[in-house]
Every structure is written in C-alpha cells, then in structure tokens.
Amino acid sequence: MWKEHMRNKINRHLSRGGITPDHAYYLRQIRLKKLAVWATQFILLVTLILLWELGANMRLIDPFITSQPSAIYHTFWRMAKDGSIFLHTGITVLETTLSFIIGTIAGSLIAIFLWWSDFFSRVLDPYIVILNSTPKIALGPLFIVFLGDGIKSIITMALTISIIVTIVMVYTGFKEVDPNKIKLIRTFGANKLQILEKVVLPASVPTIIAALKVNVGMSFVGVIVGEFLVARAGLGYLIVYGQQVFQLHLAMTSVVVLIITAAILYQMVACLENRFLGWKE
Amino acid sequence: MTIIPKVQIEQVSIKYQTLDGETNALENICLAIGEGEFVSIVGPSGCGKSTLLSLISGLLKPTAGRVLVDGKPPQTSSQKLGYMLQQDYLFEWRTVYKNIMLGLEIQGKDKHSVKNKVHNLLKQYGLWGFRHYYPHQLSGGMRQRVALIRTLAVDPEILLLDEPFAALDYQTRLTLEEEVATILKRANKTVILVTHDISEAVAMSDRVVVISRRPGRVKADFAIRYAAGRLSPFETRKAPEFRDYFNRIWKELDIHVEGTHAQ
Ligand SMILES: Nc1ncnc2c1ncn2[C@@H]1O[C@H](COP(=O)(O)OP(=O)(O)OP(=O)(O)O)[C@@H](O)[C@H]1O
Ligand SMILES: [Mg+2]
C-alpha cells in the first residue's frame, strides 16, 4: 500500500510537466537517465574516497606519503578554524580572477583590433602563432627578475597565458563569422562598427564563452605556477610548503581545496553560457 | 528634356578574380529601368543574375562600364535600395521580430512609429504568432517570409529581390506574389526581381529581361502589356496574352536538358 503510494509519487514527480501520457513518458525516461548518471558519478566518488581511506588504514598505501581522507578532513577543519585556509584560497582566487578578467578584456580588445585592421592582423600573425606555442611558464623566472617576487609576477605569469589564448580563440571566432551575414547587413548600409556590433560580436558569443572557459583554467595554471615560484601565500604556496616540510596532509588538503575552487570558478563561467545562449535549443 | 531612369546600367561587365582564374560573369549589359517599373530578370543558373543585383546595390563594382541609381553610382549607405539576398541569412541569435528590426536598427529608424508597421507586416504575412521564435524553429517558407519582411520594413525606394518566393509551396507562393505585387505597385516602388519561374515573371512584372548563358548578356527584353490594363498577378494568369508571353520567353531561355548538346 505505502510502497505503491511512494512509487506513484516518484513517477508523478519524474513525469511532471508532461502534456500527454506519451510526453510524460518521454520526460520520465530522460530524467531517469540523468538521475542514473548522477548516481553513478556520486557512487564512483564515494568508492574512490573509501578505497583511499581503507587502503591507508590497512597500510596498503603509506598515509605518510599519500595522506588520507580523514586526515585531510581534520587538517581542513583545523585550518578553517584558524582561518588560514580561507586566507590562502582567497588570495589564489583573487589573483586568478584578476588575471582572468584582465586577460579576457585585453585579449578580446586586441582580437577586435586585429579584426578591424586586416593589415595589422597579417603583420602580427606570426608573432601570435609563436607566442601561442611558446610555453609561457618558461618565462616565469624572468618575470621575477623584472617585477620582483610578489603578486605582480604571479599575475603577469597568469595574464601572459590567458591573454594569448583569448586573442587566438576570439580572433579565430571572428574570422569564422559567415561573410554572407556581413554582406546582408551591408545591404542595409551598415558601417564597420555596426558590422562588429550586430554581426561579428553576437555571432562569436559561443566562441567567446568557450574562450572564457579555457581562460579560467589557464589563469589558474598561471597563478599556481607563479605561487610555486615566488609566493608567501596562496594555495600554490601551501602545496609547495607542505611538500618542503613533508607535511603531505597539508599539501593534499590544499590540492583538494584547489580542485573544488577550480570547479566552482568553472561552473560560474558555465552559468554565463546558459544565460547567453538561450537561442540555441 | 529626357527623364533620368531610376536605375541605369551602361555597358557593364564584371569579372570575378580568384587566385586560380577569372570568371566572366556579365558582359556588356545595358539596361534602363524607370521609376515605378517592375522588372523581372530570368536566365539560366549561373548566368550572373545575382551578380547583377549586387552591382545595382553597390555591393560590387563593375570591372567596366557604370551603374547609376538616380544618376549617381550606388552606395550601400544611401538607404535607397532594399536587397533581399538569394538566401535568408537570418541571424540565429535573434528572434523573428528582432531579425525584422535589423535593417531599421541600422538605419536608425527603429522608432515607436515603425513598430506599428512591423506589427502589421507580421500579421499580414502570417508570422505574428511566431514573432518570438528563433530561426531554427521556422520552416523554410517562413524563413523566406521573414527575410522578405526584413527587406520591406525599411521601406526602400528600389527593391532588389533575388528569388524571394523560391522556398514557398505553390499556394503560398501565388498568394504572396499577389500581395507583394499589389503592395509594391500601389506604393510605386521600383522593383527588380530575379526568378527561375517564367510564369511568376510574366504574372508580376511590366517587363521581363532574359539574360543569356555565361558570360551573361541581355538576350531579350519583353514589355508585358495586357489589353485589359494593369492587372494583378492572379488576373494575368487568366489573361489571353499570358500563354503567348510565356512561350516567347521560354524560347529565348533556350533551356537544354543537361547532356543533350554535348560536343
Ligand atoms: N564571389 C565569387 N567569386 C568567384 N566567382 C563567383 C562569385 N560569385 C559568383 N561567381 C560566379 O559568377 C557566375 C554568376 O554567378 P551568380 O551568382 O550571379 O549567378 P546566378 O545567375 O544568380 O545563378 P543562380 O540562378 O544559380 O542563382 C557563376 O558562374 C559563379 O560561379
Ligand atoms: Mg543567383
């Protein structure tokens, strides 16, 4: 009786919004599939954590080197209580956000300039190609010499990585805009600024968002590498510090916080996608 | 004093240059089109009909000769011409309504007063219920109607229509031909219509120009006159002269089925 009732209730919830029985069935199938994927993802995560914890307790792996979930949990709480984890995370997030925003804006402006001037885009093309394929991390030590061992070097490091990616991705997106759409808008007498505003930019929104997503990751890489090299604070610093004093619990806790922070930042950018790409099914 | 034609094409030739060769698209075209005239251009595929419209719109410049609109070389910025391209090129990120507003926005005419007109156009062409749809949710015929309204909305003096009814089913096509011809003639617009459909050309226009195989030249120029006066497309199809015009143009078009005249 009660079971029956629950099942009906669940079914009704899964097929909510259905217009006809067939449509309801369709919705239910889609939602069931989604649920199955989520559930499996969750189980996978829990299993991995459990295996890690058990393996360490049974000494199949050495927790002194690999750390273990319970130790990470305790380290995290200790650091949360004295606030230090928030300080370090905050600094890393601040540096990442700064270089992400500056890199995106400056990179997009440069891409617009290149689109505007066919001549300069041709002139600058080989430089951009070479800069793009250079591992920017190799420049890190030089930035320290030029800018000192502070936040300036870290942000410059991250900025160099994110700005070049942005230029390349956004400019390529601009170039891929259907020339016939430009022809169409020219039949109405559009000038170059209007072509940019009404066709090139809106048509490139998907590319720009893709660039943003790549960019968050890139800025993060730049910041962490920068912190490895020079910092006295930040998650990158904590990881290096933990490693140097052989406090693997500390290093691992920082890595976990880093992963979660990266996921949150990425998700925030992904939200933009839903907002701006409403016209795509 | 001679009257200056609305559109004048003087010994115009154009070649397309590409890295691996050149295409002689049009050769020595001469045409004069008066104000309020409704002219259809017919010719085999690839003979340069779309190229001719692009020349008149100012998007392309002739290699030789000159094009004059109101006695001056055409400029896209003059806002005198409305050009409906062969494909709709609707912007997929804009709704039907916003797509139609595009030309008006660019020309700075998107004021409150024109909105009423756009609403009427939407209703008239059966798109009112779809105004908030995105292009990917429309059928081919609906897309073409959106493109047509987008061109009509800016209310240009001269309309260049490149196969505007090609994607429509037969009934809708006849209805739209009727409506568009009536509206444009009443407003005394100058219209140049490219079509593959001879009966459409004869039914709608005052004049039919036949372009030859590439390089395109003016092969024939028919004035379409009916004893009963200026008729609507629907009436012309029933007029006794209709078949006669149709057959004469058909002969001039000289259409061979692919392969029947292999060298
Ligand atoms: N941008 C271009 N570059 C090179 N050649 C072109 C270009 N545009 C058109 N052509 C060539 O010029 C010729 C005329 O093209 P056009 O599009 O004017 O023909 P059309 O009469 O409109 O044909 P259809 O009836 O199939 O639309 C064709 O042979 C075509 O290949
Ligand atoms: Mg064509």
Coordinates of C-alpha atoms and ligand atoms in Angstrom, one line a residue:
Chain A
M1 CA 0.0 0.0 0.0
W2 CA 2.5 2.5 1.2
K3 CA 5.1 1.3 -1.3
E4 CA 2.6 1.7 -4.1
H5 CA 1.9 5.2 -3.0
M6 CA 5.6 6.2 -2.9
R7 CA 6.1 4.7 -6.4
N8 CA 3.2 6.7 -7.8
K9 CA 4.5 9.8 -6.2
I10 CA 8.0 9.4 -7.6
N11 CA 6.6 8.6 -11.0
R12 CA 4.5 11.7 -11.0
H13 CA 7.5 13.8 -10.0
L14 CA 9.6 12.3 -12.8
S15 CA 7.0 13.0 -15.4
R16 CA 6.0 16.4 -14.2
G17 CA 5.2 18.9 -17.0
G18 CA 4.1 16.2 -19.4
I19 CA 1.4 17.4 -21.7
T20 CA 0.2 14.0 -22.9
P21 CA 0.9 10.5 -21.5
D22 CA 3.5 9.9 -24.3
H23 CA 5.2 13.2 -23.5
A24 CA 5.2 12.4 -19.8
Y25 CA 6.8 9.0 -20.5
Y26 CA 9.4 10.7 -22.7
L27 CA 10.2 13.2 -19.9
R28 CA 10.4 10.4 -17.3
Q29 CA 12.9 8.4 -19.4
I30 CA 15.1 11.5 -19.9
R31 CA 15.0 12.3 -16.2
L32 CA 15.7 8.7 -15.2
K33 CA 18.7 8.6 -17.4
K34 CA 20.0 11.8 -15.9
L35 CA 19.5 10.5 -12.4
A36 CA 21.3 7.3 -13.2
V37 CA 24.3 9.3 -14.5
W38 CA 24.4 11.4 -11.3
A39 CA 24.0 8.5 -9.0
T40 CA 26.8 6.6 -10.7
Q41 CA 29.1 9.6 -10.6
F42 CA 28.4 10.0 -6.9
I43 CA 29.0 6.3 -6.2
L44 CA 32.2 6.4 -8.1
L45 CA 33.5 9.4 -6.0
V46 CA 32.4 7.8 -2.7
T47 CA 34.0 4.5 -3.6
L48 CA 37.3 6.2 -4.5
I49 CA 37.4 8.0 -1.2
L50 CA 36.5 4.9 0.8
L51 CA 39.2 2.8 -1.0
W52 CA 41.8 5.5 -0.3
E53 CA 40.8 5.7 3.4
L54 CA 40.6 1.9 3.8
G55 CA 43.9 1.4 1.9
A56 CA 45.6 3.8 4.2
N57 CA 44.2 2.3 7.4
M58 CA 45.2 -1.2 6.3
R59 CA 48.6 0.1 5.4
L60 CA 48.2 -1.0 1.7
I61 CA 49.4 2.5 0.9
D62 CA 51.5 4.7 3.2
P63 CA 49.4 7.6 4.5
F64 CA 52.6 9.5 5.4
I65 CA 53.1 9.9 1.6
T66 CA 49.6 9.7 0.2
S67 CA 47.8 11.2 3.1
Q68 CA 44.2 10.0 3.6
P69 CA 40.7 11.5 3.5
S70 CA 40.2 11.5 7.3
A71 CA 43.5 13.4 7.8
I72 CA 42.6 15.8 5.1
Y73 CA 39.2 16.4 6.7
H74 CA 40.9 17.1 10.1
T75 CA 43.5 19.4 8.5
F76 CA 40.8 21.3 6.7
W77 CA 38.8 21.9 9.9
R78 CA 41.9 22.9 11.8
M79 CA 42.8 25.4 9.1
A80 CA 39.2 26.6 8.8
K81 CA 39.1 27.3 12.5
D82 CA 42.2 29.5 12.5
G83 CA 41.0 30.9 9.1
S84 CA 44.3 30.2 7.3
I85 CA 42.7 28.1 4.5
F86 CA 40.3 31.0 3.6
L87 CA 43.2 33.4 3.5
H88 CA 45.2 31.3 1.1
T89 CA 42.2 30.3 -1.0
G90 CA 41.1 33.9 -1.1
I91 CA 44.5 35.1 -2.3
T92 CA 44.6 32.5 -5.1
V93 CA 41.1 33.2 -6.1
L94 CA 41.8 36.9 -6.2
E95 CA 44.9 36.5 -8.3
T96 CA 43.1 34.1 -10.7
T97 CA 40.1 36.4 -11.0
L98 CA 42.2 39.4 -11.7
S99 CA 44.3 37.8 -14.4
F100 CA 41.1 36.2 -15.8
I101 CA 39.3 39.5 -16.1
I102 CA 42.2 41.5 -17.4
G103 CA 43.2 38.7 -19.8
T104 CA 39.7 38.3 -21.2
I105 CA 39.1 42.0 -21.6
A106 CA 42.5 42.9 -23.0
G107 CA 42.6 39.8 -25.2
S108 CA 39.2 40.5 -26.7
L109 CA 40.1 44.1 -27.4
I110 CA 43.2 43.0 -29.2
A111 CA 41.2 40.5 -31.1
I112 CA 38.8 43.3 -32.1
F113 CA 41.7 45.4 -33.2
L114 CA 43.1 42.5 -35.3
W115 CA 39.7 42.0 -36.9
W116 CA 39.4 45.7 -37.6
S117 CA 42.7 46.0 -39.4
D118 CA 43.4 43.3 -41.9
F119 CA 46.9 44.7 -42.4
F120 CA 48.0 44.5 -38.8
S121 CA 46.4 41.1 -38.3
R122 CA 48.6 39.9 -41.2
V123 CA 51.7 41.6 -39.7
L124 CA 51.2 40.3 -36.2
D125 CA 50.1 36.8 -37.2
P126 CA 53.5 35.0 -37.0
Y127 CA 54.2 36.7 -33.6
I128 CA 51.0 35.5 -32.2
V129 CA 51.5 32.0 -33.6
I130 CA 54.9 31.8 -32.0
L131 CA 53.8 33.3 -28.6
N132 CA 50.9 30.9 -28.6
S133 CA 53.1 27.8 -29.0
T134 CA 55.8 29.0 -26.5
P135 CA 55.4 27.5 -23.0
K136 CA 54.7 30.8 -21.2
I137 CA 55.7 29.1 -17.9
A138 CA 59.3 29.2 -19.0
L139 CA 59.1 33.0 -18.7
G140 CA 58.3 32.8 -15.0
P141 CA 61.8 33.2 -13.7
L142 CA 62.3 36.2 -16.0
F143 CA 59.2 37.9 -14.6
I144 CA 60.6 37.5 -11.1
V145 CA 63.7 39.4 -12.3
F146 CA 61.7 42.1 -14.0
L147 CA 58.9 42.5 -11.5
G148 CA 60.2 41.2 -8.2
D149 CA 58.9 38.2 -6.2
G150 CA 55.4 39.5 -5.4
I151 CA 51.9 39.4 -6.6
K152 CA 52.8 41.4 -9.7
S153 CA 54.9 38.5 -11.1
I154 CA 52.2 36.0 -10.3
I155 CA 49.5 37.9 -12.1
T156 CA 51.8 38.7 -15.1
M157 CA 52.5 35.0 -15.4
A158 CA 48.8 34.1 -15.4
L159 CA 48.0 37.0 -17.7
T160 CA 50.5 36.1 -20.3
I161 CA 49.0 32.6 -20.5
S162 CA 45.3 33.8 -20.6
I163 CA 45.7 36.8 -22.9
I164 CA 47.3 34.9 -25.7
V165 CA 44.7 32.1 -25.6
T166 CA 41.9 34.7 -25.6
I167 CA 43.4 36.5 -28.6
V168 CA 43.8 33.4 -30.6
M169 CA 40.4 31.9 -29.8
V170 CA 38.3 35.1 -30.1
Y171 CA 40.0 36.2 -33.3
T172 CA 39.6 32.8 -34.9
G173 CA 35.9 33.1 -33.9
F174 CA 35.6 36.5 -35.6
K175 CA 37.1 35.2 -38.8
E176 CA 34.7 32.3 -38.9
V177 CA 31.6 34.6 -39.0
D178 CA 29.7 33.9 -42.2
P179 CA 30.7 36.6 -44.7
N180 CA 27.2 36.4 -46.2
K181 CA 25.8 37.7 -42.9
I182 CA 28.1 40.6 -43.2
K183 CA 27.0 41.1 -46.8
L184 CA 23.4 41.0 -45.6
I185 CA 23.9 43.7 -43.1
R186 CA 25.9 45.8 -45.5
T187 CA 22.8 45.8 -47.8
F188 CA 21.2 47.9 -45.1
G189 CA 24.1 50.3 -45.2
A190 CA 25.8 49.1 -42.0
N191 CA 29.2 50.7 -41.3
K192 CA 32.1 48.8 -39.8
L193 CA 31.2 49.5 -36.2
Q194 CA 27.7 48.2 -36.8
I195 CA 29.0 45.1 -38.5
L196 CA 31.1 44.5 -35.4
E197 CA 28.2 45.2 -33.0
K198 CA 25.3 43.5 -34.9
V199 CA 27.0 40.5 -36.5
V200 CA 30.6 39.7 -35.5
L201 CA 30.2 40.0 -31.7
P202 CA 26.9 38.3 -31.3
A203 CA 27.8 35.5 -33.8
S204 CA 31.0 35.0 -31.8
V205 CA 29.3 34.7 -28.4
P206 CA 29.7 30.9 -28.4
T207 CA 33.4 31.2 -29.2
I208 CA 33.9 33.9 -26.6
I209 CA 32.2 31.8 -23.9
A210 CA 34.4 28.8 -24.9
A211 CA 37.4 31.1 -24.6
L212 CA 36.3 32.1 -21.1
K213 CA 36.0 28.5 -20.0
V214 CA 39.5 27.8 -21.3
N215 CA 40.7 31.0 -19.8
V216 CA 39.6 30.3 -16.2
G217 CA 41.7 27.1 -16.3
M218 CA 44.6 28.9 -17.9
S219 CA 44.6 31.7 -15.4
F220 CA 44.6 29.2 -12.6
V221 CA 47.5 27.3 -14.0
G222 CA 49.4 30.6 -14.3
V223 CA 48.6 31.7 -10.8
I224 CA 49.6 28.3 -9.2
V225 CA 52.9 28.2 -11.1
G226 CA 53.5 31.7 -10.1
E227 CA 52.8 30.8 -6.5
F228 CA 55.1 27.8 -6.7
L229 CA 57.9 30.2 -7.8
V230 CA 57.5 33.2 -5.6
A231 CA 54.6 33.4 -3.2
R232 CA 54.4 33.6 0.5
A233 CA 50.7 32.9 0.5
G234 CA 48.1 31.1 -1.7
L235 CA 47.1 27.5 -2.4
G236 CA 50.2 27.0 -4.7
Y237 CA 52.4 28.2 -1.9
L238 CA 50.7 25.9 0.6
I239 CA 51.3 22.9 -1.7
V240 CA 55.0 23.7 -2.1
Y241 CA 55.3 24.4 1.6
G242 CA 53.6 21.2 2.6
Q243 CA 55.9 19.3 0.3
Q244 CA 59.1 21.0 1.6
V245 CA 58.4 20.3 5.2
F246 CA 57.0 16.9 4.4
Q247 CA 53.5 17.7 5.6
L248 CA 51.6 15.8 3.0
H249 CA 48.3 16.2 4.8
L250 CA 48.7 19.9 4.3
A251 CA 49.7 19.6 0.6
M252 CA 46.9 17.2 -0.1
T253 CA 44.3 19.4 1.7
S254 CA 45.4 22.3 -0.4
V255 CA 45.1 20.3 -3.6
V256 CA 41.6 19.2 -2.7
V257 CA 40.6 22.8 -1.9
L258 CA 42.2 23.8 -5.2
I259 CA 40.1 21.3 -7.2
I260 CA 36.9 22.4 -5.5
T261 CA 37.8 26.1 -6.1
A262 CA 38.6 25.4 -9.8
A263 CA 35.3 23.6 -10.2
I264 CA 33.3 26.5 -8.7
L265 CA 35.1 29.0 -10.9
Y266 CA 34.4 27.0 -14.0
Q267 CA 30.8 26.5 -13.0
M268 CA 30.4 30.2 -12.7
V269 CA 31.6 30.7 -16.2
A270 CA 29.4 27.9 -17.4
C271 CA 26.4 29.7 -16.0
L272 CA 27.1 32.5 -18.4
E273 CA 26.7 30.0 -21.2
N274 CA 23.1 29.2 -20.2
R275 CA 22.3 32.8 -19.9
F276 CA 23.7 34.0 -23.3
L277 CA 23.0 31.0 -25.5
G278 CA 19.2 30.8 -24.9
W279 CA 18.7 30.8 -28.7
K280 CA 20.5 27.5 -29.0
E281 CA 17.8 24.9 -28.4
Chain B
M1 CA 14.4 67.1 -71.5
T2 CA 14.9 63.4 -71.1
I3 CA 13.8 61.6 -68.0
I4 CA 16.6 60.2 -65.9
P5 CA 15.9 56.5 -65.4
K6 CA 15.8 55.3 -61.8
V7 CA 18.4 52.6 -62.5
Q8 CA 20.8 52.9 -65.4
I9 CA 23.3 50.2 -66.4
E10 CA 25.7 51.3 -69.1
Q11 CA 27.8 48.7 -70.9
V12 CA 28.6 46.9 -67.6
S13 CA 31.0 44.0 -67.5
I14 CA 32.2 42.2 -64.4
K15 CA 34.8 39.5 -63.9
Y16 CA 35.3 37.6 -60.7
Q17 CA 39.0 37.3 -59.9
T18 CA 40.3 34.4 -57.9
L19 CA 43.8 33.0 -57.3
D20 CA 43.2 30.2 -59.8
G21 CA 41.5 32.2 -62.6
E22 CA 38.8 34.6 -63.5
T23 CA 35.1 34.2 -64.3
N24 CA 33.4 36.4 -66.8
A25 CA 30.1 36.8 -65.1
L26 CA 28.5 39.6 -67.1
E27 CA 29.4 41.2 -70.4
N28 CA 28.3 44.5 -71.8
I29 CA 25.0 44.8 -70.1
C30 CA 22.8 47.8 -70.9
L31 CA 19.5 48.4 -69.2
A32 CA 17.5 51.4 -68.1
I33 CA 14.8 50.9 -65.5
G34 CA 12.3 53.7 -64.9
E35 CA 10.8 54.8 -61.6
G36 CA 7.9 52.5 -60.6
E37 CA 8.8 49.9 -63.1
F38 CA 8.5 46.2 -62.1
V39 CA 11.2 44.3 -64.0
S40 CA 11.9 40.6 -63.8
I41 CA 15.2 39.1 -64.7
V42 CA 15.3 35.5 -65.9
G43 CA 18.2 33.4 -67.2
P44 CA 19.9 30.1 -66.8
S45 CA 21.6 29.2 -63.5
G46 CA 25.0 30.8 -63.1
C47 CA 24.4 33.5 -65.8
G48 CA 25.0 36.3 -63.4
K49 CA 21.6 37.4 -62.2
S50 CA 22.6 37.7 -58.5
T51 CA 25.7 39.4 -59.6
L52 CA 23.6 42.0 -61.5
L53 CA 21.6 42.7 -58.3
S54 CA 24.8 43.1 -56.3
L55 CA 26.1 45.6 -58.8
I56 CA 22.9 47.7 -58.6
S57 CA 23.0 47.6 -54.8
G58 CA 26.6 48.9 -54.7
L59 CA 28.0 45.8 -53.0
L60 CA 30.1 45.0 -56.1
K61 CA 31.8 47.5 -58.5
P62 CA 31.8 46.7 -62.3
T63 CA 35.0 45.9 -64.0
A64 CA 33.9 48.1 -66.9
G65 CA 31.0 50.4 -67.6
R66 CA 28.9 52.1 -64.9
V67 CA 25.8 51.7 -62.8
L68 CA 23.8 54.7 -61.9
V69 CA 21.0 54.9 -59.4
D70 CA 19.2 58.2 -59.6
G71 CA 22.1 59.4 -61.7
K72 CA 24.8 58.5 -59.2
P73 CA 26.9 55.4 -58.5
P74 CA 25.0 53.3 -56.0
Q75 CA 26.2 53.2 -52.4
T76 CA 25.0 50.8 -49.8
S77 CA 24.9 53.6 -47.2
S78 CA 22.4 55.6 -49.3
Q79 CA 19.5 53.5 -47.9
K80 CA 17.6 53.9 -51.2
L81 CA 17.8 50.2 -52.0
G82 CA 16.4 47.1 -50.3
Y83 CA 18.2 44.0 -51.3
M84 CA 16.7 40.6 -50.5
L85 CA 19.5 38.1 -51.0
Q86 CA 19.0 34.7 -52.5
Q87 CA 19.4 33.0 -49.1
D88 CA 17.7 34.4 -46.0
Y89 CA 20.8 34.6 -43.7
L90 CA 18.6 35.1 -40.7
F91 CA 20.6 35.7 -37.5
E92 CA 20.1 32.7 -35.4
W93 CA 20.6 34.6 -32.2
R94 CA 17.7 37.0 -32.9
T95 CA 14.0 36.2 -32.7
V96 CA 11.8 36.6 -35.8
Y97 CA 10.8 40.1 -34.6
K98 CA 14.4 41.2 -33.9
N99 CA 15.5 39.9 -37.2
I100 CA 13.0 42.0 -38.9
M101 CA 14.1 45.0 -36.9
L102 CA 17.7 44.6 -38.1
G103 CA 17.6 47.0 -41.1
L104 CA 15.6 49.5 -39.1
E105 CA 18.1 49.5 -36.2
I106 CA 21.0 50.0 -38.6
Q107 CA 19.3 52.9 -40.3
G108 CA 18.3 54.4 -37.0
K109 CA 14.6 54.1 -37.9
D110 CA 13.6 51.8 -35.0
K111 CA 11.3 54.4 -33.5
H112 CA 8.0 53.8 -32.0
S113 CA 6.1 54.7 -35.1
V114 CA 7.6 52.0 -37.3
K115 CA 6.8 49.3 -34.7
N116 CA 3.2 49.5 -35.7
K117 CA 4.1 49.0 -39.3
V118 CA 6.3 46.0 -38.5
H119 CA 3.4 44.5 -36.4
N120 CA 1.1 44.9 -39.4
L121 CA 3.6 43.2 -41.7
L122 CA 4.0 40.3 -39.3
K123 CA 0.2 39.9 -39.2
Q124 CA -0.2 40.3 -42.9
Y125 CA 2.4 37.6 -43.7
G126 CA 1.1 35.1 -41.1
L127 CA 4.1 35.4 -38.8
W128 CA 2.5 37.2 -35.8
G129 CA 2.2 34.1 -33.7
F130 CA 5.9 33.3 -34.4
R131 CA 7.4 36.6 -33.7
H132 CA 9.2 35.3 -30.6
Y133 CA 10.5 32.2 -32.3
Y134 CA 14.2 31.7 -33.2
P135 CA 15.0 31.0 -36.9
H136 CA 15.8 27.3 -36.2
Q137 CA 12.2 26.8 -35.2
L138 CA 10.8 28.0 -38.5
S139 CA 10.1 26.2 -41.8
G140 CA 11.9 27.2 -45.0
G141 CA 8.9 29.1 -46.3
M142 CA 8.5 31.0 -43.0
R143 CA 12.2 32.0 -43.0
Q144 CA 11.8 33.3 -46.5
R145 CA 8.8 35.4 -45.5
V146 CA 10.8 36.8 -42.5
A147 CA 13.6 37.8 -44.9
L148 CA 11.1 39.4 -47.2
I149 CA 9.6 41.5 -44.4
R150 CA 13.0 42.4 -43.2
T151 CA 13.6 44.0 -46.6
L152 CA 10.2 45.6 -46.8
A153 CA 10.3 47.0 -43.3
V154 CA 13.0 49.7 -44.2
D155 CA 10.7 50.9 -46.9
P156 CA 13.3 51.4 -49.7
E157 CA 12.5 53.2 -53.0
I158 CA 14.1 50.4 -55.0
L159 CA 13.7 46.7 -54.2
L160 CA 16.1 44.1 -55.5
L161 CA 14.5 40.6 -54.8
D162 CA 16.6 37.5 -55.6
E163 CA 14.2 34.6 -55.9
P164 CA 12.1 35.7 -53.0
F165 CA 9.5 33.0 -53.4
A166 CA 11.7 30.0 -54.2
A167 CA 11.3 28.2 -50.9
L168 CA 7.5 28.5 -50.8
D169 CA 4.8 26.0 -51.6
Y170 CA 2.7 26.7 -54.6
Q171 CA -0.3 28.1 -52.9
T172 CA 1.6 30.4 -50.5
R173 CA 3.7 31.4 -53.5
L174 CA 0.7 32.5 -55.5
T175 CA -0.8 34.4 -52.6
L176 CA 2.4 36.2 -51.8
E177 CA 3.1 37.1 -55.4
E178 CA -0.3 38.6 -55.5
E179 CA 0.1 40.6 -52.2
V180 CA 3.7 41.7 -52.8
A181 CA 3.0 42.8 -56.4
T182 CA -0.1 44.7 -55.3
I183 CA 1.6 46.4 -52.4
L184 CA 4.7 47.4 -54.3
K185 CA 2.8 48.7 -57.3
R186 CA 0.5 50.7 -55.2
A187 CA 3.4 52.3 -53.4
N188 CA 5.0 52.9 -56.9
K189 CA 8.2 51.1 -55.9
T190 CA 10.8 50.3 -58.5
V191 CA 11.3 46.5 -58.4
I192 CA 13.9 44.3 -59.9
L193 CA 13.0 40.6 -59.3
V194 CA 15.2 37.7 -60.2
T195 CA 13.4 34.4 -60.7
H196 CA 13.6 31.0 -62.3
D197 CA 9.9 30.8 -62.7
I198 CA 8.7 32.2 -66.1
S199 CA 5.1 32.4 -65.1
E200 CA 6.0 34.3 -62.0
A201 CA 7.9 36.8 -64.1
V202 CA 5.1 37.2 -66.6
A203 CA 2.4 37.4 -63.9
M204 CA 4.1 40.0 -61.7
S205 CA 6.1 42.4 -64.0
D206 CA 5.8 45.1 -66.5
R207 CA 8.9 43.9 -68.2
V208 CA 10.9 40.7 -68.4
V209 CA 14.6 40.7 -69.3
V210 CA 16.2 37.5 -70.4
I211 CA 19.9 37.0 -69.7
S212 CA 22.0 34.6 -71.8
R213 CA 24.2 31.8 -70.6
R214 CA 27.5 33.0 -69.1
P215 CA 29.0 35.4 -69.8
G216 CA 25.6 37.0 -69.2
R217 CA 24.3 39.4 -71.8
V218 CA 20.8 40.9 -72.3
K219 CA 19.3 38.5 -74.7
A220 CA 15.8 39.7 -74.9
D221 CA 13.6 42.4 -73.3
F222 CA 9.9 42.0 -73.3
A223 CA 7.4 44.6 -72.3
I224 CA 4.4 42.8 -70.8
R225 CA 1.2 44.6 -71.7
Y226 CA -2.3 43.4 -71.3
A227 CA -5.3 44.7 -73.3
A228 CA -7.2 44.9 -70.0
G229 CA -4.7 47.3 -68.4
R230 CA -2.5 46.8 -65.4
L231 CA -3.7 43.5 -63.8
S232 CA -2.8 41.7 -60.6
P233 CA -0.7 38.5 -60.9
F234 CA -3.8 36.4 -60.3
E235 CA -5.7 38.1 -63.1
T236 CA -2.8 38.0 -65.5
R237 CA -2.6 34.2 -65.3
K238 CA -6.1 34.1 -66.8
A239 CA -5.5 36.8 -69.5
P240 CA -5.3 35.6 -73.1
E241 CA -1.8 37.1 -73.6
F242 CA -0.2 35.2 -70.7
R243 CA 0.5 32.0 -72.6
D244 CA 1.9 33.9 -75.5
Y245 CA 4.4 35.8 -73.4
F246 CA 5.3 32.6 -71.5
N247 CA 6.1 30.7 -74.7
R248 CA 8.2 33.5 -76.2
I249 CA 10.3 33.8 -73.1
W250 CA 10.6 30.1 -72.8
K251 CA 12.1 30.0 -76.4
E252 CA 14.5 32.8 -75.6
L253 CA 15.7 31.0 -72.4
D254 CA 16.7 28.1 -74.7
I255 CA 16.9 25.6 -71.9
H256 CA 18.7 22.4 -72.8
V257 CA 18.5 19.4 -70.6
E258 CA 21.9 18.6 -69.3
G259 CA 23.9 16.4 -71.8
T260 CA 21.7 16.9 -74.9
H261 CA 24.2 19.2 -76.5
A262 CA 27.5 17.5 -75.6
Q263 CA 30.2 18.4 -78.1
Ligands
LIG1 N1 32.4 35.6 -55.2 C1 32.6 34.9 -56.4 N2 33.8 34.6 -56.7 C2 34.0 33.9 -57.9 N3 33.0 33.6 -58.8 C3 31.8 33.9 -58.5 C4 31.5 34.6 -57.2 N4 30.1 34.8 -57.2 C5 29.6 34.3 -58.3 N5 30.6 33.8 -59.1 C6 30.4 33.1 -60.4 O1 29.8 34.1 -61.3 C7 28.8 33.5 -62.1 C8 27.5 34.1 -61.9 O2 27.0 33.9 -60.5 P1 25.6 34.4 -60.0 O3 25.5 34.0 -58.6 O4 25.5 35.8 -60.3 O5 24.6 33.5 -60.9 P2 23.0 33.5 -60.9 O6 22.6 33.8 -62.2 O7 22.5 34.2 -59.8 O8 22.8 31.9 -60.6 P3 21.6 31.2 -59.9 O9 20.4 31.3 -60.8 O10 22.0 29.8 -59.8 O11 21.4 31.9 -58.6 C9 28.8 32.0 -61.7 O12 29.5 31.3 -62.6 C10 29.6 31.9 -60.4 O13 30.3 30.8 -60.3
MG2 MG 21.6 33.7 -58.0

